[in-house]
mmCIF file of C-alpha atoms in Angstrom:
data_model
loop_
_atom_site.group_PDB
_atom_site.id
_atom_site.type_symbol
_atom_site.label_atom_id
_atom_site.label_comp_id
_atom_site.label_asym_id
_atom_site.label_seq_id
_atom_site.Cartn_x
_atom_site.Cartn_y
_atom_site.Cartn_z
ATOM 1 C CA MET A 1 30.481 34.076 -26.014
ATOM 2 C CA LYS A 2 29.283 36.182 -23.102
ATOM 3 C CA SER A 3 31.219 39.289 -22.168
ATOM 4 C CA ASP A 4 32.259 39.914 -18.576
ATOM 5 C CA ALA A 5 29.538 42.532 -18.296
ATOM 6 C CA GLU A 6 26.883 40.107 -19.528
ATOM 7 C CA LYS A 7 28.117 37.404 -17.173
ATOM 8 C CA LEU A 8 28.082 39.817 -14.232
ATOM 9 C CA TYR A 9 24.602 41.006 -15.184
ATOM 10 C CA MET A 10 23.262 37.427 -15.395
ATOM 11 C CA ASP A 11 24.879 36.468 -12.076
ATOM 12 C CA ARG A 12 23.256 39.432 -10.366
ATOM 13 C CA LYS A 13 19.893 38.630 -11.925
ATOM 14 C CA ASN A 14 20.222 35.026 -10.735
ATOM 15 C CA GLY A 15 20.673 36.260 -7.162
ATOM 16 C CA SER A 16 24.440 36.530 -6.730
ATOM 17 C CA LYS A 17 25.183 38.929 -3.835
ATOM 18 C CA MET A 18 21.539 39.970 -3.692
ATOM 19 C CA GLY A 19 19.256 40.088 -0.677
ATOM 20 C CA ARG A 20 16.773 37.446 0.421
ATOM 21 C CA SER A 21 13.795 39.486 -0.694
ATOM 22 C CA TYR A 22 15.176 39.730 -4.232
ATOM 23 C CA ILE A 23 15.992 36.017 -4.362
ATOM 24 C CA PHE A 24 12.491 35.122 -3.140
ATOM 25 C CA SER A 25 10.870 37.458 -5.655
ATOM 26 C CA HIS A 26 13.100 36.196 -8.467
ATOM 27 C CA TYR A 27 12.590 32.484 -7.886
ATOM 28 C CA SER A 28 9.013 32.430 -6.598
ATOM 29 C CA PRO A 29 7.581 31.868 -10.128
ATOM 30 C CA SER A 30 9.814 28.784 -10.420
ATOM 31 C CA LEU A 31 8.370 27.362 -7.205
ATOM 32 C CA ILE A 32 5.175 26.402 -9.025
ATOM 33 C CA VAL A 33 7.170 24.538 -11.674
ATOM 34 C CA PHE A 34 9.118 22.763 -8.925
ATOM 35 C CA LEU A 35 5.963 21.623 -7.101
ATOM 36 C CA ILE A 36 4.249 20.407 -10.275
ATOM 37 C CA VAL A 37 7.281 18.510 -11.551
ATOM 38 C CA MET A 38 7.883 16.987 -8.107
ATOM 39 C CA THR A 39 4.294 15.721 -7.948
ATOM 40 C CA LEU A 40 4.312 14.374 -11.495
ATOM 41 C CA SER A 41 7.716 12.700 -11.003
ATOM 42 C CA PHE A 42 6.351 10.963 -7.926
ATOM 43 C CA VAL A 43 3.316 9.777 -9.878
ATOM 44 C CA MET A 44 5.439 8.589 -12.801
ATOM 45 C CA VAL A 45 7.707 6.510 -10.550
ATOM 46 C CA PHE A 46 4.711 5.085 -8.700
ATOM 47 C CA ILE A 47 2.823 4.138 -11.874
ATOM 48 C CA SER A 48 5.940 2.661 -13.477
ATOM 49 C CA SER A 49 6.769 0.608 -10.377
ATOM 50 C CA MET A 50 3.204 -0.571 -9.845
ATOM 51 C CA SER A 51 2.719 -1.483 -13.506
ATOM 52 C CA SER A 52 5.956 -3.483 -13.614
ATOM 53 C CA ALA A 53 5.089 -5.284 -10.372
ATOM 54 C CA ILE A 54 1.566 -6.193 -11.510
ATOM 55 C CA ASP A 55 2.816 -7.358 -14.896
ATOM 56 C CA ARG A 56 5.386 -9.654 -13.291
ATOM 57 C CA MET A 57 2.912 -10.931 -10.717
ATOM 58 C CA ILE A 58 0.544 -11.952 -13.519
ATOM 59 C CA VAL A 59 3.388 -14.097 -14.856
ATOM 60 C CA LEU A 60 4.239 -15.652 -11.489
ATOM 61 C CA LEU A 61 0.675 -16.334 -10.360
ATOM 62 C CA GLY A 62 -0.672 -17.140 -13.783
ATOM 63 C CA SER A 63 0.647 -19.627 -16.301
ATOM 64 C CA GLY A 64 4.201 -18.372 -16.451
ATOM 65 C CA SER A 65 5.547 -16.290 -19.306
ATOM 66 C CA ILE A 66 4.438 -18.914 -21.847
ATOM 67 C CA ARG A 67 2.174 -21.957 -21.542
ATOM 68 C CA THR A 68 2.486 -25.006 -23.759
ATOM 69 C CA ARG A 69 0.676 -28.314 -24.030
ATOM 70 C CA VAL A 70 3.852 -30.359 -24.326
ATOM 71 C CA SER A 71 7.154 -30.320 -22.496
ATOM 72 C CA VAL A 72 9.921 -28.471 -24.319
ATOM 73 C CA ASP A 73 13.637 -28.075 -23.786
ATOM 74 C CA VAL A 74 14.456 -24.597 -22.439
ATOM 75 C CA SER A 75 18.040 -25.299 -21.425
ATOM 76 C CA ASP A 76 19.303 -23.023 -24.201
ATOM 77 C CA ILE A 77 17.326 -20.033 -22.830
ATOM 78 C CA LYS A 78 19.210 -18.200 -20.099
ATOM 79 C CA GLY A 79 17.333 -18.076 -16.801
ATOM 80 C CA ALA A 80 14.339 -20.073 -18.100
ATOM 81 C CA ARG A 81 12.590 -22.932 -16.305
ATOM 82 C CA ILE A 82 9.643 -25.166 -17.152
ATOM 83 C CA ASP A 83 7.112 -26.787 -14.779
ATOM 84 C CA GLU A 84 4.360 -29.309 -15.349
ATOM 85 C CA VAL A 85 1.023 -28.056 -14.038
ATOM 86 C CA LYS A 86 -2.472 -29.507 -13.720
ATOM 87 C CA GLU A 87 -5.265 -27.058 -12.921
ATOM 88 C CA GLY A 88 -8.676 -27.649 -11.438
ATOM 89 C CA ASP A 89 -11.510 -26.177 -9.408
ATOM 90 C CA GLY A 90 -12.946 -27.121 -6.084
ATOM 91 C CA ILE A 91 -14.330 -25.989 -2.749
ATOM 92 C CA ILE A 92 -12.441 -25.621 0.521
ATOM 93 C CA TYR A 93 -14.261 -26.426 3.757
ATOM 94 C CA SER A 94 -12.882 -25.458 7.146
ATOM 95 C CA GLU A 95 -14.254 -24.978 10.636
ATOM 96 C CA ASN A 96 -14.782 -21.290 9.964
ATOM 97 C CA GLY A 97 -16.372 -21.377 6.555
ATOM 98 C CA LYS A 98 -15.972 -22.418 2.948
ATOM 99 C CA SER A 99 -14.668 -20.922 -0.246
ATOM 100 C CA LEU A 100 -14.417 -21.658 -3.931
ATOM 101 C CA VAL A 101 -10.848 -22.331 -4.984
ATOM 102 C CA HIS A 102 -8.882 -22.683 -8.178
ATOM 103 C CA PHE A 103 -5.970 -24.996 -7.480
ATOM 104 C CA LYS A 104 -2.834 -25.800 -9.417
ATOM 105 C CA GLY A 105 -1.274 -29.212 -9.151
ATOM 106 C CA VAL A 106 2.505 -28.770 -9.154
ATOM 107 C CA ASP A 107 5.680 -30.265 -7.751
ATOM 108 C CA LEU A 108 5.511 -28.486 -4.404
ATOM 109 C CA ALA A 109 9.162 -29.245 -3.654
ATOM 110 C CA LYS A 110 10.456 -27.423 -6.765
ATOM 111 C CA TYR A 111 7.750 -25.099 -8.069
ATOM 112 C CA PHE A 112 8.469 -22.303 -5.607
ATOM 113 C CA GLU A 113 12.223 -22.339 -5.911
ATOM 114 C CA GLY A 114 13.883 -19.085 -6.928
ATOM 115 C CA GLU A 115 12.034 -15.952 -7.959
ATOM 116 C CA ARG A 116 8.503 -17.317 -7.550
ATOM 117 C CA GLY A 117 8.964 -18.259 -3.902
ATOM 118 C CA GLU A 118 10.712 -14.972 -3.095
ATOM 119 C CA ALA A 119 8.183 -12.775 -4.896
ATOM 120 C CA LEU A 120 5.226 -14.568 -3.300
ATOM 121 C CA ASP A 121 6.799 -14.279 0.145
ATOM 122 C CA LEU A 122 6.067 -17.955 0.766
ATOM 123 C CA VAL A 123 6.193 -19.216 4.353
ATOM 124 C CA THR A 124 6.124 -22.990 4.924
ATOM 125 C CA THR A 125 6.232 -25.350 7.851
ATOM 126 C CA SER A 126 8.976 -27.943 8.256
ATOM 127 C CA ASP A 127 6.387 -30.628 9.012
ATOM 128 C CA SER A 128 5.420 -33.049 6.252
ATOM 129 C CA TYR A 129 1.868 -34.203 5.548
ATOM 130 C CA LYS A 130 0.254 -36.749 3.301
ATOM 131 C CA ASN A 131 -1.857 -34.218 1.393
ATOM 132 C CA GLU A 132 -0.396 -30.719 1.453
ATOM 133 C CA ILE A 133 -1.846 -27.463 0.232
ATOM 134 C CA ILE A 134 -0.424 -23.950 -0.100
ATOM 135 C CA ILE A 135 -2.963 -21.150 0.193
ATOM 136 C CA SER A 136 -2.874 -17.356 -0.069
ATOM 137 C CA SER A 137 -2.750 -15.089 2.949
ATOM 138 C CA SER A 138 -6.098 -13.531 1.972
ATOM 139 C CA LEU A 139 -7.750 -16.968 1.937
ATOM 140 C CA SER A 140 -6.126 -17.970 5.227
ATOM 141 C CA GLU A 141 -7.470 -14.799 6.847
ATOM 142 C CA SER A 142 -10.998 -15.249 5.532
ATOM 143 C CA LEU A 143 -11.162 -18.880 6.723
ATOM 144 C CA SER A 144 -8.957 -18.392 9.834
ATOM 145 C CA LEU A 145 -6.415 -20.939 8.641
ATOM 146 C CA SER A 146 -2.752 -21.127 9.658
ATOM 147 C CA LEU A 147 0.225 -23.377 8.999
ATOM 148 C CA GLY A 148 -0.680 -26.946 9.889
ATOM 149 C CA SER A 149 -4.446 -26.301 9.875
ATOM 150 C CA SER A 150 -6.731 -29.028 8.554
ATOM 151 C CA LEU A 151 -9.293 -28.499 5.804
ATOM 152 C CA THR A 152 -11.270 -30.477 3.279
ATOM 153 C CA LEU A 153 -10.758 -29.865 -0.408
ATOM 154 C CA LEU A 154 -13.655 -30.979 -2.573
ATOM 155 C CA ILE A 155 -12.087 -31.697 -5.980
ATOM 156 C CA TYR A 156 -14.240 -31.965 -9.069
ATOM 157 C CA GLU A 157 -13.070 -34.760 -11.384
ATOM 158 C CA LYS A 158 -14.090 -34.046 -14.968
ATOM 159 C CA ASP A 159 -13.356 -37.546 -16.233
ATOM 160 C CA ASN A 160 -15.542 -39.256 -13.643
ATOM 161 C CA GLU A 161 -17.999 -36.342 -13.375
ATOM 162 C CA ARG A 162 -17.939 -36.441 -9.615
ATOM 163 C CA ALA A 163 -16.643 -34.494 -6.623
ATOM 164 C CA ARG A 164 -14.029 -36.152 -4.413
ATOM 165 C CA PRO A 165 -13.284 -34.875 -0.872
ATOM 166 C CA VAL A 166 -9.649 -34.895 0.260
ATOM 167 C CA LEU A 167 -8.411 -34.079 3.763
ATOM 168 C CA MET A 168 -5.594 -31.542 3.464
ATOM 169 C CA LYS A 169 -3.057 -29.835 5.707
ATOM 170 C CA VAL A 170 -1.834 -26.276 5.146
ATOM 171 C CA LYS A 171 1.823 -26.665 4.206
ATOM 172 C CA GLY A 172 2.456 -23.038 3.327
ATOM 173 C CA ILE A 173 0.945 -19.572 3.064
ATOM 174 C CA TYR A 174 2.001 -17.109 0.392
ATOM 175 C CA SER A 175 1.321 -13.400 -0.055
ATOM 176 C CA SER A 176 1.556 -11.809 -3.485
ATOM 177 C CA GLY A 177 0.194 -8.486 -2.270
ATOM 178 C CA TYR A 178 -2.390 -8.627 -5.058
ATOM 179 C CA SER A 179 -5.578 -10.124 -3.629
ATOM 180 C CA GLN A 180 -7.454 -9.829 -6.922
ATOM 181 C CA LEU A 181 -5.157 -12.500 -8.367
ATOM 182 C CA ASP A 182 -4.416 -14.768 -5.431
ATOM 183 C CA LYS A 183 -7.605 -14.752 -3.345
ATOM 184 C CA TYR A 184 -8.904 -18.059 -4.684
ATOM 185 C CA LEU A 185 -5.637 -19.572 -5.934
ATOM 186 C CA SER A 186 -4.082 -22.521 -4.079
ATOM 187 C CA TYR A 187 -1.414 -25.112 -4.836
ATOM 188 C CA VAL A 188 -1.504 -28.869 -4.242
ATOM 189 C CA ASP A 189 0.637 -31.809 -5.257
ATOM 190 C CA ILE A 190 0.228 -32.662 -8.930
ATOM 191 C CA SER A 191 -0.800 -36.241 -8.078
ATOM 192 C CA LEU A 192 -4.116 -35.005 -6.641
ATOM 193 C CA SER A 193 -5.352 -33.658 -9.979
ATOM 194 C CA SER A 194 -6.620 -35.827 -12.809
ATOM 195 C CA ASP A 195 -6.808 -32.981 -15.334
ATOM 196 C CA GLU A 196 -4.558 -32.854 -18.388
ATOM 197 C CA SER A 197 -1.073 -31.463 -18.016
ATOM 198 C CA ASN A 198 0.205 -28.134 -19.270
ATOM 199 C CA TRP A 199 3.724 -26.760 -19.016
ATOM 200 C CA GLU A 200 4.577 -23.306 -17.745
ATOM 201 C CA ILE A 201 7.725 -21.648 -19.050
ATOM 202 C CA LEU A 202 9.010 -18.941 -16.733
ATOM 203 C CA LEU A 203 11.388 -16.578 -18.496
ATOM 204 C CA ASP A 204 13.747 -13.996 -17.081
ATOM 205 C CA LYS A 205 12.419 -10.426 -17.027
ATOM 206 C CA LYS A 206 14.894 -9.367 -19.720
ATOM 207 C CA THR A 207 14.141 -12.239 -22.105
ATOM 208 C CA ASN A 208 12.138 -11.353 -25.209
ATOM 209 C CA ILE A 209 8.940 -13.380 -24.852
ATOM 210 C CA ASP A 210 7.810 -12.803 -28.440
ATOM 211 C CA GLU A 211 11.023 -14.302 -29.841
ATOM 212 C CA VAL A 212 10.662 -17.446 -27.711
ATOM 213 C CA LEU A 213 6.982 -17.721 -28.608
ATOM 214 C CA THR A 214 7.704 -17.374 -32.336
ATOM 215 C CA ASN A 215 10.392 -20.039 -32.107
ATOM 216 C CA LEU A 216 7.962 -22.479 -30.485
ATOM 217 C CA TRP A 217 5.338 -21.854 -33.141
ATOM 218 C CA GLN A 218 7.900 -22.410 -35.896
ATOM 219 C CA ARG A 219 8.674 -25.782 -34.321
ATOM 220 C CA GLY A 220 4.981 -26.695 -34.479
ATOM 221 C CA ILE A 221 4.428 -26.363 -30.732
ATOM 222 C CA TYR A 222 1.211 -24.720 -29.607
ATOM 223 C CA ALA A 223 1.992 -22.020 -27.075
ATOM 224 C CA GLU A 224 0.422 -18.843 -25.742
ATOM 225 C CA SER A 225 1.939 -15.990 -23.796
ATOM 226 C CA TYR A 226 0.517 -14.580 -20.593
ATOM 227 C CA LYS A 227 -0.409 -11.445 -22.554
ATOM 228 C CA ASP A 228 -2.861 -13.467 -24.643
ATOM 229 C CA ARG A 229 -4.100 -15.662 -21.808
ATOM 230 C CA TYR A 230 -4.724 -12.746 -19.464
ATOM 231 C CA SER A 231 -5.435 -10.083 -22.055
ATOM 232 C CA SER A 232 -7.848 -8.072 -19.895
ATOM 233 C CA LEU A 233 -5.426 -7.832 -16.971
ATOM 234 C CA CYS A 234 -2.556 -6.918 -19.275
ATOM 235 C CA ALA A 235 -4.737 -4.304 -20.939
ATOM 236 C CA ASN A 236 -5.191 -2.626 -17.564
ATOM 237 C CA VAL A 237 -1.424 -2.579 -17.078
ATOM 238 C CA ASN A 238 -0.895 -1.123 -20.554
ATOM 239 C CA GLN A 239 -3.427 1.580 -19.818
ATOM 240 C CA SER A 240 -1.441 2.500 -16.730
ATOM 241 C CA ILE A 241 1.717 2.761 -18.812
ATOM 242 C CA MET A 242 -0.120 4.929 -21.343
ATOM 243 C CA ILE A 243 -0.833 7.329 -18.503
ATOM 244 C CA LEU A 244 2.893 8.042 -18.425
ATOM 245 C CA ASN A 245 2.717 9.357 -21.977
ATOM 246 C CA VAL A 246 -0.266 11.528 -21.051
ATOM 247 C CA ILE A 247 1.711 12.857 -18.092
ATOM 248 C CA LEU A 248 4.602 13.774 -20.376
ATOM 249 C CA ILE A 249 2.277 15.742 -22.650
ATOM 250 C CA PHE A 250 0.657 17.385 -19.642
ATOM 251 C CA VAL A 251 4.048 18.390 -18.265
ATOM 252 C CA ALA A 252 5.049 19.871 -21.614
ATOM 253 C CA ILE A 253 1.898 21.999 -21.664
ATOM 254 C CA LEU A 254 2.461 23.132 -18.084
ATOM 255 C CA ALA A 255 6.082 23.918 -18.841
ATOM 256 C CA ALA A 256 5.049 26.006 -21.822
ATOM 257 C CA PHE A 257 2.558 27.946 -19.737
ATOM 258 C CA PHE A 258 4.705 28.559 -16.685
ATOM 259 C CA SER A 259 7.919 29.267 -18.568
ATOM 260 C CA ALA A 260 6.059 31.977 -20.470
ATOM 261 C CA ASP A 261 4.761 33.251 -17.156
ATOM 262 C CA ILE A 262 8.277 33.248 -15.699
ATOM 263 C CA ALA A 263 9.574 35.185 -18.693
ATOM 264 C CA HIS A 264 6.740 37.685 -18.380
ATOM 265 C CA VAL A 265 7.486 38.201 -14.672
ATOM 266 C CA TYR A 266 11.219 38.673 -15.257
ATOM 267 C CA ILE A 267 10.723 41.087 -18.157
ATOM 268 C CA SER A 268 8.105 43.064 -16.261
ATOM 269 C CA GLN A 269 10.407 43.383 -13.254
ATOM 270 C CA ASP A 270 13.436 44.431 -15.327
ATOM 271 C CA ARG A 271 11.962 46.965 -17.723
ATOM 272 C CA LYS A 272 14.329 49.723 -16.684
ATOM 273 C CA ASP A 273 17.346 47.405 -16.748
ATOM 274 C CA ILE A 274 16.426 46.159 -20.210
ATOM 275 C CA ALA A 275 15.977 49.697 -21.463
ATOM 276 C CA SER A 276 19.357 50.630 -19.975
ATOM 277 C CA LEU A 277 21.027 47.739 -21.783
ATOM 278 C CA ARG A 278 19.503 48.867 -25.069
ATOM 279 C CA LEU A 279 20.506 52.487 -24.509
ATOM 280 C CA MET A 280 24.055 51.305 -23.832
ATOM 281 C CA GLY A 281 24.086 49.889 -27.358
ATOM 282 C CA MET A 282 23.488 46.207 -26.681
ATOM 283 C CA GLU A 283 21.841 44.463 -29.597
ATOM 284 C CA GLU A 284 18.270 43.349 -29.085
ATOM 285 C CA LYS A 285 19.104 39.724 -29.915
ATOM 286 C CA ARG A 286 21.740 39.714 -27.176
ATOM 287 C CA VAL A 287 19.217 41.135 -24.718
ATOM 288 C CA ARG A 288 16.803 38.363 -25.675
ATOM 289 C CA LYS A 289 19.605 35.829 -25.327
ATOM 290 C CA ILE A 290 20.375 36.987 -21.781
ATOM 291 C CA TYR A 291 16.768 36.656 -20.646
ATOM 292 C CA ARG A 292 16.362 33.409 -22.520
ATOM 293 C CA LEU A 293 19.317 31.964 -20.592
ATOM 294 C CA ILE A 294 18.090 33.355 -17.275
ATOM 295 C CA THR A 295 14.594 31.921 -17.763
ATOM 296 C CA LEU A 296 15.749 28.527 -19.086
ATOM 297 C CA PHE A 297 18.171 28.241 -16.176
ATOM 298 C CA SER A 298 15.310 28.805 -13.747
ATOM 299 C CA VAL A 299 13.104 26.262 -15.551
ATOM 300 C CA PHE A 300 15.914 23.698 -15.737
ATOM 301 C CA PHE A 301 16.979 24.154 -12.119
ATOM 302 C CA SER A 302 13.440 24.004 -10.701
ATOM 303 C CA SER A 303 12.530 21.026 -12.929
ATOM 304 C CA LEU A 304 15.676 19.101 -12.013
ATOM 305 C CA LEU A 305 15.082 19.710 -8.308
ATOM 306 C CA GLY A 306 11.446 18.671 -8.780
ATOM 307 C CA ILE A 307 12.502 15.374 -10.378
ATOM 308 C CA ILE A 308 15.073 14.684 -7.646
ATOM 309 C CA PHE A 309 12.614 15.396 -4.841
ATOM 310 C CA GLY A 310 9.830 13.474 -6.610
ATOM 311 C CA VAL A 311 12.020 10.375 -6.994
ATOM 312 C CA PHE A 312 13.153 10.743 -3.374
ATOM 313 C CA LEU A 313 9.584 10.942 -2.068
ATOM 314 C CA SER A 314 8.603 7.933 -4.186
ATOM 315 C CA GLN A 315 10.964 5.833 -2.077
ATOM 316 C CA PHE A 316 8.317 5.976 0.640
ATOM 317 C CA SER A 317 5.439 4.862 -1.606
ATOM 318 C CA PRO A 318 5.846 1.096 -0.939
ATOM 319 C CA SER A 319 5.644 1.734 2.812
ATOM 320 C CA LEU A 320 2.658 4.019 2.283
ATOM 321 C CA ILE A 321 0.802 1.384 0.246
ATOM 322 C CA LYS A 322 1.552 -1.265 2.886
ATOM 323 C CA LEU A 323 0.195 1.021 5.596
ATOM 324 C CA ILE A 324 -2.982 1.702 3.608
ATOM 325 C CA ALA A 325 -3.366 -2.020 2.898
ATOM 326 C CA GLN A 326 -3.273 -2.721 6.630
ATOM 327 C CA LYS A 327 -5.711 0.057 7.570
ATOM 328 C CA GLU A 328 -8.039 0.131 4.547
ATOM 329 C CA PRO A 329 -7.366 -2.977 2.418
ATOM 330 C CA GLU A 330 -10.328 -2.313 0.107
ATOM 331 C CA LEU A 331 -8.665 0.880 -1.134
ATOM 332 C CA VAL A 332 -5.719 -1.025 -2.621
ATOM 333 C CA GLU A 333 -7.584 -4.135 -3.688
ATOM 334 C CA TYR A 334 -6.588 -3.596 -7.309
ATOM 335 C CA TYR A 335 -2.982 -2.697 -6.494
ATOM 336 C CA ILE A 336 0.013 -4.646 -5.278
ATOM 337 C CA SER A 337 0.686 -3.814 -1.644
ATOM 338 C CA SER A 338 4.282 -5.009 -1.803
ATOM 339 C CA PHE A 339 6.512 -3.893 -4.671
ATOM 340 C CA THR A 340 9.971 -2.594 -5.447
ATOM 341 C CA LEU A 341 10.582 0.747 -7.069
ATOM 342 C CA SER A 342 11.292 0.965 -10.776
ATOM 343 C CA VAL A 343 12.434 4.465 -11.705
ATOM 344 C CA PRO A 344 11.649 5.324 -15.370
ATOM 345 C CA TYR A 345 14.872 7.239 -16.004
ATOM 346 C CA LYS A 346 14.233 7.559 -19.732
ATOM 347 C CA SER A 347 10.753 8.967 -19.193
ATOM 348 C CA LEU A 348 11.991 11.416 -16.565
ATOM 349 C CA PHE A 349 14.810 12.542 -18.843
ATOM 350 C CA LEU A 350 12.380 12.898 -21.742
ATOM 351 C CA MET A 351 10.099 14.951 -19.508
ATOM 352 C CA LEU A 352 12.977 17.294 -18.659
ATOM 353 C CA VAL A 353 13.937 17.663 -22.327
ATOM 354 C CA LEU A 354 10.328 18.330 -23.326
ATOM 355 C CA MET A 355 10.055 20.978 -20.654
ATOM 356 C CA LEU A 356 13.159 22.775 -21.885
ATOM 357 C CA VAL A 357 12.108 22.553 -25.539
ATOM 358 C CA CYS A 358 8.603 23.817 -24.834
ATOM 359 C CA SER A 359 10.006 26.483 -22.539
ATOM 360 C CA TYR A 360 12.385 27.654 -25.253
ATOM 361 C CA ILE A 361 9.617 27.858 -27.841
ATOM 362 C CA THR A 362 7.119 29.683 -25.647
ATOM 363 C CA LEU A 363 9.828 31.955 -24.275
ATOM 364 C CA SER A 364 10.867 32.958 -27.783
ATOM 365 C CA ILE A 365 7.243 33.732 -28.588
ATOM 366 C CA GLU A 366 6.884 35.767 -25.401
ATOM 367 C CA LEU A 367 10.053 37.748 -26.079
ATOM 368 C CA TYR A 368 9.017 38.389 -29.667
ATOM 369 C CA ARG A 369 5.550 39.484 -28.557
ATOM 370 C CA THR A 370 6.948 41.882 -25.997
ATOM 371 C CA ARG A 371 9.646 43.272 -28.272
ATOM 372 C CA ASN A 372 7.566 46.283 -29.202
ATOM 373 C CA GLU A 373 5.912 46.529 -25.795
ATOM 374 C CA GLU A 374 8.401 45.846 -23.017
ATOM 375 C CA LEU A 375 11.671 46.277 -24.877
ATOM 376 C CA SER A 376 10.917 49.433 -26.854
ATOM 377 C CA PHE A 377 9.932 51.789 -24.078
ATOM 378 C CA GLU A 378 12.211 54.569 -22.886
ATOM 379 C CA ILE A 379 13.154 55.338 -19.328
ATOM 380 C CA LYS A 380 10.726 57.836 -17.921
ATOM 381 C CA GLU A 381 11.025 59.693 -14.656
ATOM 382 C CA GLU A 382 8.371 58.708 -12.216
#
């Protein structure tokens, strides 16, 4: 329990009823901690949001959460859906050029219902055509195609070992915001493809994919998750998530360094006050406790403000990425230009705890080291 004198002393040292110059001098060491934590919090939110968005986009643009070779009943899995898909390769010819294309034959009327259509920002025309195709915005820009435009799709038929031209009309244009995945991906009606069928199972974000996959294997059904099918892309996402752990370690090291620096500054500034407290009979451990509380309060307050401001500034990151994508698209070619924020509350909380723990440890070391230096001197007349 703190005595009234100790409480009054701590309040004064924390700036209560003190001038601006004292407050600035007292809290200026904490400003560095605030700026570093704010920057790292911003980066953590950005990386977490971008990683989550890319991971989900791989599912939506790829082969779903799980791909099987036979149709299975997913009615007992909440939020799950299954679609028959036939994939193939071809070449698109238009008046303004040509491009290789990987197309997916699907039920165009149902495939884009729900999350997939919303996430891909699909725009379609109300007109109906005999042979319809849905292309990406990046492909439409490169070939100057728009809704209702005509093009020729040269489809390679493996069974007949020949290429068959089909006149198509652009039914829709989608934009995933990730050109590395969607640049050459288009969708046509499943009847146009002669390749073998596969079934894509799209699971809810919260559903445990490994449990569903294990259940299918136990039933003798061959299935593979998107993590196995697109292992290299998923590895890049995992590396991004690992950066968060590196950031946490980096923050802990910085906290240890700057909290020790803060303690050193406070002790250096208050030598006479500390000596006065000791001369008044206050135990050394209580003196250390007072300065431990003062320093940890400064570290906690500056870190908490840094996290709050960092999360607040991260709210503007989606708009910033969109702006960069419009001005310099090559700079964000490997990033999603449209994503929603995903704040890693647990990681931010863990970062704050690590900072306080490391601060406490380094502060104790600093106080112990200075016990015979800063705390044992006597007041001398200058």
